[in-house]
Amino acid sequence: MSHKNGIKLGCALILAPLLAGLTACGGGGRSLTGDLQDAAGSLSFGAAGGKDATAVDPDQPLKISTKGNGTRITDVQATDAGGRPLAGELSADGRGWHSTSPLAADATYTVRVSTESGSGTPGRGVHSFTTRPAGGKRLDVAFGPEPGTYGVGQPVTAELNRKVGDPAERAMVEGALTVTSTPRVEGAWHWVDDKELHYRPRDYWPANARISVQSHLAGLPIREGLRGGNGTSLELTTGDRIEAVADIGAHTMTVSRNGEELRTIPITTGKEGFATRNGKKVILGREQFVRMTGTSIGIPAGSAESYDLPVYWAARLTWSGEYVHGAPWSVASQGSANVSHGCTGLSTENAQWFYELVKPGDIVEHVNGFGEDMAPFGNGFGDWNLSWEEWLTGSAVHAGGGADTDRRADPVAGRLQPRV
């Protein structure tokens, strides 16, 4: 603030109570406090007016006009019960206003209209109305995962019950799905396909964060005959930052917690023909016992590669059957050779330690391998294998696009069987 402005402000603060006193004693003067007159009687809200405005057509714009020649509208603020604003446009003469964004169905709006009379007196008119429920179809959304505590790599998922492929429709849907976290981080949605979205931050979630997911789709017009349905909010938390880096070439896995190395473990991974995928994978779940058979992944019974084994302390990495698990039969090869059918094998003691340490959402990254890369989608959560720039290309809000459907498919997606 300049010195000159400071003098002006000081004078105003000194004179304010004096002027207020003069007004109070003057008797007939207009109050300088600027009290607003009730302007409701000088306004028309069209089809949304009157006391019975409880079934207003949401497909028609809201129209507000003044009664008489002397009053004009200076500002309109309209919001629904969820705080979503309704955009609009004021006429050049100030005597009319109409909404330019669509109304939500089955929503209650509160409209605050600021006015000015012909003599310059400010006024305010407040009116509420409710739109009728939508006919036709509804677009519902289900968020995942289930409420709980997860690792810092856990993506948020949104499953739609109907396909949305048009870029403008996608932008509307995406903009109505909000994710907030404490601490706050930068993040974005990515369209996996026409019915599924994933949300992740630029980097991993912070440790011990709180994440809130909400849908504001209710009543929004998506396209002709389709409006947003109700959605259930989701609350998540993250735990410690647990990361495991499995070096396929060195036959070791280093596990850290919050940046501190805890243990380096001898491992074996997939051999030639059954190579373990390279890349970052999110732990999908834990199973203390799994029966693993070769026939479940297409190996003929009785062949040289056939197996049928009881497996303990297993953390699942892909839907097609990659695990980190106890493999006492391969201890002699752990730390020196890759002999498995795709899983990461550990001694029983190390596997139990790892199993008890990790949780869904924790990260396991395989490096220095000779197999294919982990797909971003379709066979677990490979979301972190996309750079932030690549991730944003799948956002209809940030990049005006959608998913690259050529890269999201995994040839083994849908096979839910384990391998050793």
GROMACS .gro file of C-alpha atoms in nm, residues 45-250:
model
  206
   45PHE     CA    1  -3.878  -1.632  -1.221
   46GLY     CA    2  -4.086  -1.763  -1.510
   47ALA     CA    3  -4.176  -2.131  -1.490
   48ALA     CA    4  -3.969  -2.159  -1.172
   49GLY     CA    5  -4.170  -1.890  -0.991
   50GLY     CA    6  -4.443  -1.917  -0.734
   51LYS     CA    7  -4.478  -2.118  -0.416
   52ASP     CA    8  -4.541  -2.445  -0.601
   53ALA     CA    9  -4.214  -2.446  -0.795
   54THR     CA   10  -4.136  -2.804  -0.695
   55ALA     CA   11  -4.152  -2.976  -1.036
   56VAL     CA   12  -3.961  -2.738  -1.263
   57ASP     CA   13  -3.854  -2.887  -1.596
   58PRO     CA   14  -3.473  -2.930  -1.575
   59ASP     CA   15  -3.448  -2.936  -1.954
   60GLN     CA   16  -3.561  -2.573  -1.977
   61PRO     CA   17  -3.338  -2.277  -1.885
   62LEU     CA   18  -3.409  -2.066  -1.580
   63LYS     CA   19  -3.534  -1.722  -1.685
   64ILE     CA   20  -3.548  -1.420  -1.456
   65SER     CA   21  -3.689  -1.079  -1.552
   66THR     CA   22  -3.788  -0.755  -1.379
   67LYS     CA   23  -4.138  -0.618  -1.339
   68GLY     CA   24  -4.181  -0.253  -1.428
   69ASN     CA   25  -3.949  -0.017  -1.607
   70GLY     CA   26  -3.741   0.118  -1.323
   71THR     CA   27  -3.566  -0.192  -1.184
   72ARG     CA   28  -3.268  -0.368  -1.338
   73ILE     CA   29  -3.075  -0.681  -1.242
   74THR     CA   30  -2.711  -0.630  -1.144
   75ASP     CA   31  -2.609  -0.983  -1.040
   76VAL     CA   32  -2.746  -1.338  -1.014
   77GLN     CA   33  -2.605  -1.620  -0.804
   78ALA     CA   34  -2.777  -1.960  -0.836
   79THR     CA   35  -2.654  -2.279  -0.668
   80ASP     CA   36  -2.800  -2.618  -0.591
   81ALA     CA   37  -2.794  -2.783  -0.250
   82GLY     CA   38  -2.452  -2.933  -0.324
   83GLY     CA   39  -2.302  -2.592  -0.400
   84ARG     CA   40  -2.282  -2.642  -0.777
   85PRO     CA   41  -2.325  -2.302  -0.949
   86LEU     CA   42  -2.559  -2.237  -1.238
   87ALA     CA   43  -2.397  -2.021  -1.505
   88GLY     CA   44  -2.600  -1.754  -1.682
   89GLU     CA   45  -2.606  -1.443  -1.894
   90LEU     CA   46  -2.746  -1.096  -1.822
   91SER     CA   47  -2.923  -0.902  -2.096
   92ALA     CA   48  -2.770  -0.574  -2.217
   93ASP     CA   49  -3.045  -0.362  -2.060
   94GLY     CA   50  -3.020  -0.547  -1.726
   95ARG     CA   51  -3.387  -0.643  -1.730
   96GLY     CA   52  -3.340  -1.016  -1.789
   97TRP     CA   53  -3.114  -1.308  -1.709
   98HIS     CA   54  -3.115  -1.669  -1.832
   99SER     CA   55  -2.911  -1.975  -1.740
  100THR     CA   56  -2.652  -2.099  -1.989
  101SER     CA   57  -2.555  -2.423  -1.816
  102PRO     CA   58  -2.807  -2.706  -1.779
  103LEU     CA   59  -3.006  -2.755  -1.462
  104ALA     CA   60  -2.970  -3.075  -1.265
  105ALA     CA   61  -3.275  -3.296  -1.221
  106ASP     CA   62  -3.429  -3.355  -0.879
  107ALA     CA   63  -3.226  -3.067  -0.734
  108THR     CA   64  -3.318  -2.769  -0.518
  109TYR     CA   65  -3.176  -2.436  -0.630
  110THR     CA   66  -3.144  -2.114  -0.432
  111VAL     CA   67  -3.127  -1.798  -0.644
  112ARG     CA   68  -3.002  -1.464  -0.509
  113VAL     CA   69  -3.073  -1.172  -0.740
  114SER     CA   70  -2.918  -0.830  -0.680
  115THR     CA   71  -3.111  -0.534  -0.823
  116GLU     CA   72  -3.105  -0.158  -0.849
  117SER     CA   73  -3.416   0.062  -0.865
  118GLY     CA   74  -3.454   0.362  -1.093
  119SER     CA   75  -3.343   0.588  -0.808
  120GLY     CA   76  -3.033   0.377  -0.744
  121THR     CA   77  -3.157   0.191  -0.438
  122PRO     CA   78  -2.999  -0.157  -0.413
  123GLY     CA   79  -3.220  -0.458  -0.356
  124ARG     CA   80  -3.201  -0.833  -0.313
  125GLY     CA   81  -3.451  -1.102  -0.405
  126VAL     CA   82  -3.408  -1.463  -0.291
  127HIS     CA   83  -3.605  -1.750  -0.441
  128SER     CA   84  -3.586  -2.130  -0.423
  129PHE     CA   85  -3.726  -2.398  -0.652
  130THR     CA   86  -3.687  -2.771  -0.711
  131THR     CA   87  -3.651  -2.946  -1.044
  132ARG     CA   88  -3.845  -3.262  -1.110
  133PRO     CA   89  -3.675  -3.605  -1.117
  134ALA     CA   90  -3.529  -3.709  -1.447
  135GLY     CA   91  -3.699  -3.955  -1.671
  136GLY     CA   92  -3.506  -4.197  -1.886
  137LYS     CA   93  -3.179  -4.360  -1.793
  138ARG     CA   94  -2.930  -4.280  -1.516
  139LEU     CA   95  -2.553  -4.288  -1.516
  140ASP     CA   96  -2.443  -4.443  -1.187
  141VAL     CA   97  -2.087  -4.466  -1.058
  142ALA     CA   98  -1.925  -4.704  -0.811
  143PHE     CA   99  -1.590  -4.613  -0.655
  144GLY     CA  100  -1.316  -4.851  -0.552
  145PRO     CA  101  -1.145  -4.992  -0.362
  146GLU     CA  102  -1.344  -5.072  -0.050
  147PRO     CA  103  -1.297  -4.825   0.240
  148GLY     CA  104  -0.984  -4.901   0.439
  149THR     CA  105  -0.611  -4.842   0.463
  150TYR     CA  106  -0.395  -4.903   0.157
  151GLY     CA  107  -0.044  -4.859   0.027
  152VAL     CA  108   0.070  -4.537  -0.136
  153GLY     CA  109   0.038  -4.689  -0.485
  154GLN     CA  110  -0.334  -4.767  -0.466
  155PRO     CA  111  -0.531  -4.604  -0.752
  156VAL     CA  112  -0.891  -4.492  -0.705
  157THR     CA  113  -1.130  -4.651  -0.955
  158ALA     CA  114  -1.467  -4.535  -1.088
  159GLU     CA  115  -1.696  -4.785  -1.263
  160LEU     CA  116  -1.982  -4.644  -1.472
  161ASN     CA  117  -2.293  -4.845  -1.548
  162ARG     CA  118  -2.317  -4.703  -1.901
  163LYS     CA  119  -2.067  -4.618  -2.172
  164VAL     CA  120  -1.947  -4.260  -2.213
  165GLY     CA  121  -1.729  -4.205  -2.520
  166ASP     CA  122  -1.798  -3.851  -2.641
  167PRO     CA  123  -1.518  -3.613  -2.527
  168ALA     CA  124  -1.761  -3.345  -2.406
  169GLU     CA  125  -1.965  -3.600  -2.213
  170ARG     CA  126  -1.649  -3.746  -2.064
  171ALA     CA  127  -1.537  -3.401  -1.952
  172MET     CA  128  -1.871  -3.343  -1.778
  173VAL     CA  129  -1.856  -3.679  -1.600
  174GLU     CA  130  -1.490  -3.645  -1.504
  175GLY     CA  131  -1.545  -3.293  -1.372
  176ALA     CA  132  -1.821  -3.423  -1.143
  177LEU     CA  133  -1.597  -3.686  -0.978
  178THR     CA  134  -1.376  -3.524  -0.716
  179VAL     CA  135  -1.081  -3.662  -0.522
  180THR     CA  136  -0.922  -3.467  -0.237
  181SER     CA  137  -0.645  -3.564  -0.002
  182THR     CA  138  -0.475  -3.445   0.314
  183PRO     CA  139  -0.192  -3.364   0.254
  184ARG     CA  140  -0.300  -3.219  -0.078
  185VAL     CA  141  -0.135  -3.362  -0.392
  186GLU     CA  142  -0.172  -3.313  -0.767
  187GLY     CA  143  -0.371  -3.587  -0.936
  188ALA     CA  144  -0.598  -3.665  -1.231
  189TRP     CA  145  -0.846  -3.916  -1.371
  190HIS     CA  146  -0.756  -4.136  -1.668
  191TRP     CA  147  -1.019  -4.305  -1.886
  192VAL     CA  148  -0.927  -4.673  -1.915
  193ASP     CA  149  -1.224  -4.733  -2.145
  194ASP     CA  150  -1.578  -4.602  -2.191
  195LYS     CA  151  -1.693  -4.730  -1.851
  196GLU     CA  152  -1.387  -4.723  -1.626
  197LEU     CA  153  -1.168  -4.441  -1.489
  198HIS     CA  154  -0.863  -4.454  -1.262
  199TYR     CA  155  -0.735  -4.170  -1.045
  200ARG     CA  156  -0.375  -4.138  -0.925
  201PRO     CA  157  -0.146  -3.856  -0.814
  202ARG     CA  158   0.155  -3.739  -1.016
  203ASP     CA  159   0.370  -3.936  -0.770
  204TYR     CA  160   0.264  -4.189  -0.506
  205TRP     CA  161   0.020  -4.082  -0.235
  206PRO     CA  162   0.186  -3.945   0.078
  207ALA     CA  163   0.222  -4.190   0.366
  208ASN     CA  164  -0.054  -4.166   0.627
  209ALA     CA  165  -0.279  -3.954   0.403
  210ARG     CA  166  -0.656  -3.922   0.407
  211ILE     CA  167  -0.835  -3.948   0.072
  212SER     CA  168  -1.197  -3.849   0.002
  213VAL     CA  169  -1.381  -3.941  -0.320
  214GLN     CA  170  -1.720  -3.793  -0.411
  215SER     CA  171  -1.962  -3.791  -0.703
  216HIS     CA  172  -2.152  -3.477  -0.803
  217LEU     CA  173  -2.319  -3.644  -1.100
  218ALA     CA  174  -2.669  -3.651  -0.952
  219GLY     CA  175  -2.915  -3.499  -1.196
  220LEU     CA  176  -2.657  -3.368  -1.445
  221PRO     CA  177  -2.764  -3.401  -1.809
  222ILE     CA  178  -2.505  -3.621  -1.980
  223ARG     CA  179  -2.683  -3.660  -2.313
  224GLU     CA  180  -3.035  -3.693  -2.445
  225GLY     CA  181  -3.220  -3.939  -2.223
  226LEU     CA  182  -2.929  -3.985  -1.979
  227ARG     CA  183  -2.867  -3.799  -1.655
  228GLY     CA  184  -2.631  -3.857  -1.369
  229GLY     CA  185  -2.748  -4.083  -1.089
  230ASN     CA  186  -2.660  -4.091  -0.724
  231GLY     CA  187  -2.312  -4.191  -0.612
  232THR     CA  188  -2.173  -4.303  -0.278
  233SER     CA  189  -1.870  -4.122  -0.138
  234LEU     CA  190  -1.555  -4.312  -0.043
  235GLU     CA  191  -1.301  -4.251   0.232
  236LEU     CA  192  -0.954  -4.407   0.227
  237THR     CA  193  -0.630  -4.374   0.420
  238THR     CA  194  -0.274  -4.471   0.336
  239GLY     CA  195  -0.026  -4.636   0.568
  240ASP     CA  196   0.352  -4.641   0.557
  241ARG     CA  197   0.523  -4.617   0.218
  242ILE     CA  198   0.628  -4.977   0.151
  243GLU     CA  199   0.826  -5.041  -0.168
  244ALA     CA  200   0.999  -5.353  -0.295
  245VAL     CA  201   1.240  -5.347  -0.588
  246ALA     CA  202   1.299  -5.694  -0.733
  247ASP     CA  203   1.614  -5.706  -0.947
  248ILE     CA  204   1.554  -5.995  -1.185
  249GLY     CA  205   1.913  -5.998  -1.310
  250ALA     CA  206   2.070  -5.980  -0.965
   0.00000   0.00000   0.00000
